[in-house]
């Protein structure tokens, strides 16, 4: 028998069946999240969007760490706003599942990473807010959906400025890191005990972490598409999760 590997839960997204809209929507995630966890030495499984709390708790208890994946927009009502006209990707049912998982993880100090919406969820649960739509709210900002428009997951759209002395800086061992950009929402007000750890060139927050110890870090970009080739520094980001999760092994 080899060394036991930590089990990492990856949250599922909801995808409508565009070819057959009458059919049930699909639950799942891009294989890039799974690949990144495997490369980092973890054993991933996808947590379905399920409203049975006992089932969800059992899945949570199986995990040594959690990756809160990207995808659907957060419901703006979570941070006290009505949705902008045309905002149609919010998924309250997914929000409810991930809120429970993240609250449990925060209470238990179970290590987790948040990517894109996962970062936004961490901020919102701590009382922070979001810009619902960057072009609407911040018309002078750069195009933060440019990698999507290029249809290139490995596109290095910008280099993030990393906060010296932050946990994130310690993990990656650098003061800049290349990132793609696939989002139309961003953080606005930071929540309680949340600090920013990196920024894009136009000043938007691209990463946060919870103060007070433990591993609870979020990034706005999608490093799961970069760590294999385009920006290998991100391998350290995922390794931080699997390394911290090893402390939870039975």
PDB file of C-alpha atoms in Angstrom, residues 29-236:
ATOM      1  CA  UNK A  29     -17.751  20.056 -13.640  1.00  0.00           C
ATOM      2  CA  UNK A  30     -15.020  20.585 -16.186  1.00  0.00           C
ATOM      3  CA  UNK A  31     -12.409  17.843 -16.116  1.00  0.00           C
ATOM      4  CA  UNK A  32      -9.762  20.546 -15.627  1.00  0.00           C
ATOM      5  CA  UNK A  33     -10.665  20.807 -11.923  1.00  0.00           C
ATOM      6  CA  UNK A  34     -10.359  17.062 -11.542  1.00  0.00           C
ATOM      7  CA  UNK A  35      -7.042  16.975 -13.426  1.00  0.00           C
ATOM      8  CA  UNK A  36      -5.565  19.744 -11.268  1.00  0.00           C
ATOM      9  CA  UNK A  37      -6.435  17.894  -8.053  1.00  0.00           C
ATOM     10  CA  UNK A  38      -4.986  14.636  -9.364  1.00  0.00           C
ATOM     11  CA  UNK A  39      -1.768  16.404 -10.410  1.00  0.00           C
ATOM     12  CA  UNK A  40      -1.554  17.823  -6.888  1.00  0.00           C
ATOM     13  CA  UNK A  41      -1.776  14.351  -5.354  1.00  0.00           C
ATOM     14  CA  UNK A  42      -5.425  14.377  -4.334  1.00  0.00           C
ATOM     15  CA  UNK A  43      -8.368  12.057  -4.927  1.00  0.00           C
ATOM     16  CA  UNK A  44     -11.268  14.152  -6.273  1.00  0.00           C
ATOM     17  CA  UNK A  45     -14.981  13.499  -6.257  1.00  0.00           C
ATOM     18  CA  UNK A  46     -17.829  15.744  -7.387  1.00  0.00           C
ATOM     19  CA  UNK A  47     -20.448  16.801  -4.855  1.00  0.00           C
ATOM     20  CA  UNK A  48     -23.903  16.909  -6.487  1.00  0.00           C
ATOM     21  CA  UNK A  49     -26.388  19.701  -5.955  1.00  0.00           C
ATOM     22  CA  UNK A  50     -28.657  17.888  -3.520  1.00  0.00           C
ATOM     23  CA  UNK A  51     -31.180  19.367  -1.077  1.00  0.00           C
ATOM     24  CA  UNK A  52     -31.024  16.488   1.410  1.00  0.00           C
ATOM     25  CA  UNK A  53     -28.852  17.887   4.209  1.00  0.00           C
ATOM     26  CA  UNK A  54     -28.043  14.467   5.643  1.00  0.00           C
ATOM     27  CA  UNK A  55     -26.730  13.302   2.280  1.00  0.00           C
ATOM     28  CA  UNK A  56     -24.745  16.507   1.846  1.00  0.00           C
ATOM     29  CA  UNK A  57     -23.258  16.214   5.334  1.00  0.00           C
ATOM     30  CA  UNK A  58     -22.171  12.631   4.663  1.00  0.00           C
ATOM     31  CA  UNK A  59     -20.372  13.754   1.504  1.00  0.00           C
ATOM     32  CA  UNK A  60     -18.794  16.648   3.384  1.00  0.00           C
ATOM     33  CA  UNK A  61     -17.528  14.294   6.088  1.00  0.00           C
ATOM     34  CA  UNK A  62     -15.862  12.104   3.452  1.00  0.00           C
ATOM     35  CA  UNK A  63     -13.752  15.025   2.214  1.00  0.00           C
ATOM     36  CA  UNK A  64     -10.393  16.035   3.655  1.00  0.00           C
ATOM     37  CA  UNK A  65     -10.544  19.312   1.714  1.00  0.00           C
ATOM     38  CA  UNK A  66     -12.886  21.120  -0.669  1.00  0.00           C
ATOM     39  CA  UNK A  67     -12.534  22.898  -3.995  1.00  0.00           C
ATOM     40  CA  UNK A  68     -15.390  25.351  -4.570  1.00  0.00           C
ATOM     41  CA  UNK A  69     -15.442  25.461  -8.356  1.00  0.00           C
ATOM     42  CA  UNK A  70     -16.499  28.208 -10.747  1.00  0.00           C
ATOM     43  CA  UNK A  71     -19.546  28.435 -12.973  1.00  0.00           C
ATOM     44  CA  UNK A  72     -22.962  29.890 -12.271  1.00  0.00           C
ATOM     45  CA  UNK A  73     -23.312  33.436 -10.907  1.00  0.00           C
ATOM     46  CA  UNK A  74     -24.129  33.949  -7.258  1.00  0.00           C
ATOM     47  CA  UNK A  75     -27.638  35.203  -6.569  1.00  0.00           C
ATOM     48  CA  UNK A  76     -27.193  38.957  -5.840  1.00  0.00           C
ATOM     49  CA  UNK A  77     -29.837  38.657  -3.129  1.00  0.00           C
ATOM     50  CA  UNK A  78     -27.119  36.967  -1.047  1.00  0.00           C
ATOM     51  CA  UNK A  79     -25.436  40.354  -0.715  1.00  0.00           C
ATOM     52  CA  UNK A  80     -28.587  42.443  -0.512  1.00  0.00           C
ATOM     53  CA  UNK A  81     -29.153  43.425  -4.152  1.00  0.00           C
ATOM     54  CA  UNK A  82     -31.788  42.709  -6.755  1.00  0.00           C
ATOM     55  CA  UNK A  83     -30.444  41.108  -9.952  1.00  0.00           C
ATOM     56  CA  UNK A  84     -29.601  43.422 -12.825  1.00  0.00           C
ATOM     57  CA  UNK A  85     -31.826  43.079 -15.917  1.00  0.00           C
ATOM     58  CA  UNK A  86     -30.444  40.315 -18.086  1.00  0.00           C
ATOM     59  CA  UNK A  87     -28.660  38.511 -15.262  1.00  0.00           C
ATOM     60  CA  UNK A  88     -29.966  35.002 -15.826  1.00  0.00           C
ATOM     61  CA  UNK A  89     -27.283  32.560 -14.672  1.00  0.00           C
ATOM     62  CA  UNK A  90     -27.955  32.725 -10.929  1.00  0.00           C
ATOM     63  CA  UNK A  91     -28.657  29.333  -9.349  1.00  0.00           C
ATOM     64  CA  UNK A  92     -30.066  29.663  -5.806  1.00  0.00           C
ATOM     65  CA  UNK A  93     -30.251  25.878  -5.413  1.00  0.00           C
ATOM     66  CA  UNK A  94     -26.504  25.583  -6.013  1.00  0.00           C
ATOM     67  CA  UNK A  95     -25.879  28.548  -3.736  1.00  0.00           C
ATOM     68  CA  UNK A  96     -27.762  26.838  -0.898  1.00  0.00           C
ATOM     69  CA  UNK A  97     -25.632  23.686  -1.180  1.00  0.00           C
ATOM     70  CA  UNK A  98     -22.318  25.517  -1.309  1.00  0.00           C
ATOM     71  CA  UNK A  99     -23.256  27.878   1.520  1.00  0.00           C
ATOM     72  CA  UNK A 100     -23.798  24.865   3.782  1.00  0.00           C
ATOM     73  CA  UNK A 101     -20.538  23.250   2.691  1.00  0.00           C
ATOM     74  CA  UNK A 102     -18.509  26.416   3.170  1.00  0.00           C
ATOM     75  CA  UNK A 103     -20.050  27.237   6.541  1.00  0.00           C
ATOM     76  CA  UNK A 104     -19.250  23.741   7.755  1.00  0.00           C
ATOM     77  CA  UNK A 105     -15.692  24.053   6.433  1.00  0.00           C
ATOM     78  CA  UNK A 106     -15.218  27.432   8.114  1.00  0.00           C
ATOM     79  CA  UNK A 107     -16.536  26.086  11.419  1.00  0.00           C
ATOM     80  CA  UNK A 108     -14.332  22.966  11.237  1.00  0.00           C
ATOM     81  CA  UNK A 109     -11.338  24.768   9.704  1.00  0.00           C
ATOM     82  CA  UNK A 110     -11.399  22.226   6.909  1.00  0.00           C
ATOM     83  CA  UNK A 111      -9.050  23.502   4.156  1.00  0.00           C
ATOM     84  CA  UNK A 112     -10.606  24.798   0.965  1.00  0.00           C
ATOM     85  CA  UNK A 113      -9.944  26.793  -2.177  1.00  0.00           C
ATOM     86  CA  UNK A 114     -12.486  28.899  -4.049  1.00  0.00           C
ATOM     87  CA  UNK A 115     -12.246  29.516  -7.776  1.00  0.00           C
ATOM     88  CA  UNK A 116     -14.231  32.294  -9.487  1.00  0.00           C
ATOM     89  CA  UNK A 117     -17.701  32.010  -7.906  1.00  0.00           C
ATOM     90  CA  UNK A 118     -16.067  30.083  -5.055  1.00  0.00           C
ATOM     91  CA  UNK A 119     -13.979  33.139  -4.201  1.00  0.00           C
ATOM     92  CA  UNK A 120     -17.041  35.362  -4.420  1.00  0.00           C
ATOM     93  CA  UNK A 121     -18.979  33.031  -2.129  1.00  0.00           C
ATOM     94  CA  UNK A 122     -16.280  33.204   0.549  1.00  0.00           C
ATOM     95  CA  UNK A 123     -16.374  36.991   0.443  1.00  0.00           C
ATOM     96  CA  UNK A 124     -20.178  37.144   0.551  1.00  0.00           C
ATOM     97  CA  UNK A 125     -20.443  34.713   3.468  1.00  0.00           C
ATOM     98  CA  UNK A 126     -18.135  37.038   5.378  1.00  0.00           C
ATOM     99  CA  UNK A 127     -20.421  40.005   4.671  1.00  0.00           C
ATOM    100  CA  UNK A 128     -18.788  41.272   1.478  1.00  0.00           C
ATOM    101  CA  UNK A 129     -20.388  42.290  -1.815  1.00  0.00           C
ATOM    102  CA  UNK A 130     -19.833  41.906  -5.542  1.00  0.00           C
ATOM    103  CA  UNK A 131     -20.063  43.926  -8.706  1.00  0.00           C
ATOM    104  CA  UNK A 132     -22.868  42.192 -10.595  1.00  0.00           C
ATOM    105  CA  UNK A 133     -21.500  43.093 -14.004  1.00  0.00           C
ATOM    106  CA  UNK A 134     -18.082  44.650 -14.602  1.00  0.00           C
ATOM    107  CA  UNK A 135     -18.916  46.435 -17.893  1.00  0.00           C
ATOM    108  CA  UNK A 136     -21.985  48.004 -16.256  1.00  0.00           C
ATOM    109  CA  UNK A 137     -20.488  48.872 -12.874  1.00  0.00           C
ATOM    110  CA  UNK A 138     -16.916  49.611 -13.945  1.00  0.00           C
ATOM    111  CA  UNK A 139     -16.952  50.773 -17.573  1.00  0.00           C
ATOM    112  CA  UNK A 140     -13.302  51.877 -17.383  1.00  0.00           C
ATOM    113  CA  UNK A 141     -12.082  48.441 -16.297  1.00  0.00           C
ATOM    114  CA  UNK A 142     -10.263  46.175 -18.705  1.00  0.00           C
ATOM    115  CA  UNK A 143     -12.092  43.311 -20.407  1.00  0.00           C
ATOM    116  CA  UNK A 144     -12.231  40.554 -17.805  1.00  0.00           C
ATOM    117  CA  UNK A 145     -13.952  38.136 -20.162  1.00  0.00           C
ATOM    118  CA  UNK A 146     -11.275  38.336 -22.852  1.00  0.00           C
ATOM    119  CA  UNK A 147      -9.991  34.768 -22.434  1.00  0.00           C
ATOM    120  CA  UNK A 148     -13.521  33.487 -23.017  1.00  0.00           C
ATOM    121  CA  UNK A 149     -13.847  35.607 -26.142  1.00  0.00           C
ATOM    122  CA  UNK A 150     -10.544  34.161 -27.369  1.00  0.00           C
ATOM    123  CA  UNK A 151     -11.897  30.680 -26.571  1.00  0.00           C
ATOM    124  CA  UNK A 152      -8.582  29.932 -24.918  1.00  0.00           C
ATOM    125  CA  UNK A 153      -8.516  28.421 -21.431  1.00  0.00           C
ATOM    126  CA  UNK A 154      -4.726  28.778 -21.285  1.00  0.00           C
ATOM    127  CA  UNK A 155      -4.700  32.432 -22.304  1.00  0.00           C
ATOM    128  CA  UNK A 156      -2.462  34.530 -20.054  1.00  0.00           C
ATOM    129  CA  UNK A 157      -4.555  37.691 -20.209  1.00  0.00           C
ATOM    130  CA  UNK A 158      -2.741  39.536 -17.460  1.00  0.00           C
ATOM    131  CA  UNK A 159      -0.177  39.217 -14.688  1.00  0.00           C
ATOM    132  CA  UNK A 160      -1.496  39.612 -11.178  1.00  0.00           C
ATOM    133  CA  UNK A 161       0.269  41.726  -8.565  1.00  0.00           C
ATOM    134  CA  UNK A 162       0.637  39.614  -5.432  1.00  0.00           C
ATOM    135  CA  UNK A 163       0.540  41.074  -1.915  1.00  0.00           C
ATOM    136  CA  UNK A 164       3.895  40.458  -0.187  1.00  0.00           C
ATOM    137  CA  UNK A 165       3.566  38.575   3.083  1.00  0.00           C
ATOM    138  CA  UNK A 166       0.160  37.123   2.222  1.00  0.00           C
ATOM    139  CA  UNK A 167      -0.509  33.420   2.555  1.00  0.00           C
ATOM    140  CA  UNK A 168      -0.961  33.291  -1.208  1.00  0.00           C
ATOM    141  CA  UNK A 169       2.463  34.873  -1.764  1.00  0.00           C
ATOM    142  CA  UNK A 170       4.034  32.333   0.567  1.00  0.00           C
ATOM    143  CA  UNK A 171       2.364  29.488  -1.299  1.00  0.00           C
ATOM    144  CA  UNK A 172       3.408  30.486  -4.811  1.00  0.00           C
ATOM    145  CA  UNK A 173       6.735  32.061  -3.862  1.00  0.00           C
ATOM    146  CA  UNK A 174       6.411  34.976  -6.315  1.00  0.00           C
ATOM    147  CA  UNK A 175       5.243  38.577  -6.471  1.00  0.00           C
ATOM    148  CA  UNK A 176       3.462  38.177  -9.825  1.00  0.00           C
ATOM    149  CA  UNK A 177       1.610  35.334 -11.516  1.00  0.00           C
ATOM    150  CA  UNK A 178       0.022  34.930 -14.934  1.00  0.00           C
ATOM    151  CA  UNK A 179      -3.737  34.457 -15.084  1.00  0.00           C
ATOM    152  CA  UNK A 180      -6.551  33.955 -17.561  1.00  0.00           C
ATOM    153  CA  UNK A 181      -9.766  35.927 -17.269  1.00  0.00           C
ATOM    154  CA  UNK A 182     -13.248  34.454 -17.721  1.00  0.00           C
ATOM    155  CA  UNK A 183     -15.562  36.545 -15.530  1.00  0.00           C
ATOM    156  CA  UNK A 184     -18.058  39.380 -15.719  1.00  0.00           C
ATOM    157  CA  UNK A 185     -18.480  39.788 -11.952  1.00  0.00           C
ATOM    158  CA  UNK A 186     -15.921  40.843  -9.337  1.00  0.00           C
ATOM    159  CA  UNK A 187     -15.505  41.620  -5.661  1.00  0.00           C
ATOM    160  CA  UNK A 188     -16.626  45.008  -4.418  1.00  0.00           C
ATOM    161  CA  UNK A 189     -16.553  45.373  -0.618  1.00  0.00           C
ATOM    162  CA  UNK A 190     -14.409  42.897   1.257  1.00  0.00           C
ATOM    163  CA  UNK A 191     -16.004  40.878   4.027  1.00  0.00           C
ATOM    164  CA  UNK A 192     -14.987  40.604   7.665  1.00  0.00           C
ATOM    165  CA  UNK A 193     -11.558  38.988   8.221  1.00  0.00           C
ATOM    166  CA  UNK A 194     -10.979  38.890   4.451  1.00  0.00           C
ATOM    167  CA  UNK A 195      -7.908  40.466   2.865  1.00  0.00           C
ATOM    168  CA  UNK A 196      -7.023  40.849  -0.801  1.00  0.00           C
ATOM    169  CA  UNK A 197      -3.891  38.998  -1.861  1.00  0.00           C
ATOM    170  CA  UNK A 198      -3.616  39.865  -5.564  1.00  0.00           C
ATOM    171  CA  UNK A 199      -4.941  42.365  -8.119  1.00  0.00           C
ATOM    172  CA  UNK A 200      -5.167  42.749 -11.889  1.00  0.00           C
ATOM    173  CA  UNK A 201      -3.490  45.691 -13.619  1.00  0.00           C
ATOM    174  CA  UNK A 202      -6.695  47.751 -13.481  1.00  0.00           C
ATOM    175  CA  UNK A 203      -6.969  47.339  -9.712  1.00  0.00           C
ATOM    176  CA  UNK A 204      -9.715  44.716  -9.471  1.00  0.00           C
ATOM    177  CA  UNK A 205      -9.277  42.195  -6.678  1.00  0.00           C
ATOM    178  CA  UNK A 206      -8.215  38.832  -8.105  1.00  0.00           C
ATOM    179  CA  UNK A 207      -7.603  36.881  -4.922  1.00  0.00           C
ATOM    180  CA  UNK A 208      -8.566  36.836  -1.244  1.00  0.00           C
ATOM    181  CA  UNK A 209      -7.807  34.876   1.888  1.00  0.00           C
ATOM    182  CA  UNK A 210      -9.344  34.485   5.313  1.00  0.00           C
ATOM    183  CA  UNK A 211      -7.145  35.745   8.117  1.00  0.00           C
ATOM    184  CA  UNK A 212      -6.524  33.864  11.328  1.00  0.00           C
ATOM    185  CA  UNK A 213      -4.879  30.685  10.099  1.00  0.00           C
ATOM    186  CA  UNK A 214      -5.954  27.644   8.163  1.00  0.00           C
ATOM    187  CA  UNK A 215      -6.395  27.463   4.404  1.00  0.00           C
ATOM    188  CA  UNK A 216      -9.339  29.411   2.994  1.00  0.00           C
ATOM    189  CA  UNK A 217      -8.190  31.134  -0.191  1.00  0.00           C
ATOM    190  CA  UNK A 218     -10.033  32.224  -3.313  1.00  0.00           C
ATOM    191  CA  UNK A 219      -8.933  33.407  -6.737  1.00  0.00           C
ATOM    192  CA  UNK A 220     -10.966  34.968  -9.523  1.00  0.00           C
ATOM    193  CA  UNK A 221      -9.101  33.351 -12.431  1.00  0.00           C
ATOM    194  CA  UNK A 222      -9.231  29.708 -13.510  1.00  0.00           C
ATOM    195  CA  UNK A 223      -5.833  28.240 -12.576  1.00  0.00           C
ATOM    196  CA  UNK A 224      -7.092  24.697 -13.114  1.00  0.00           C
ATOM    197  CA  UNK A 225      -6.625  25.421 -16.835  1.00  0.00           C
ATOM    198  CA  UNK A 226      -3.149  26.896 -16.381  1.00  0.00           C
ATOM    199  CA  UNK A 227      -1.184  24.776 -13.928  1.00  0.00           C
ATOM    200  CA  UNK A 228      -0.254  22.027 -16.378  1.00  0.00           C
ATOM    201  CA  UNK A 229       1.523  24.205 -18.964  1.00  0.00           C
ATOM    202  CA  UNK A 230       0.633  27.881 -19.274  1.00  0.00           C
ATOM    203  CA  UNK A 231       1.568  29.013 -15.729  1.00  0.00           C
ATOM    204  CA  UNK A 232       3.021  26.181 -13.664  1.00  0.00           C
ATOM    205  CA  UNK A 233       3.270  28.339 -10.533  1.00  0.00           C
ATOM    206  CA  UNK A 234      -0.400  27.515 -10.021  1.00  0.00           C
ATOM    207  CA  UNK A 235       0.588  23.921  -9.239  1.00  0.00           C
ATOM    208  CA  UNK A 236       1.687  25.209  -5.828  1.00  0.00           C
TER     209      UNK A 236
END
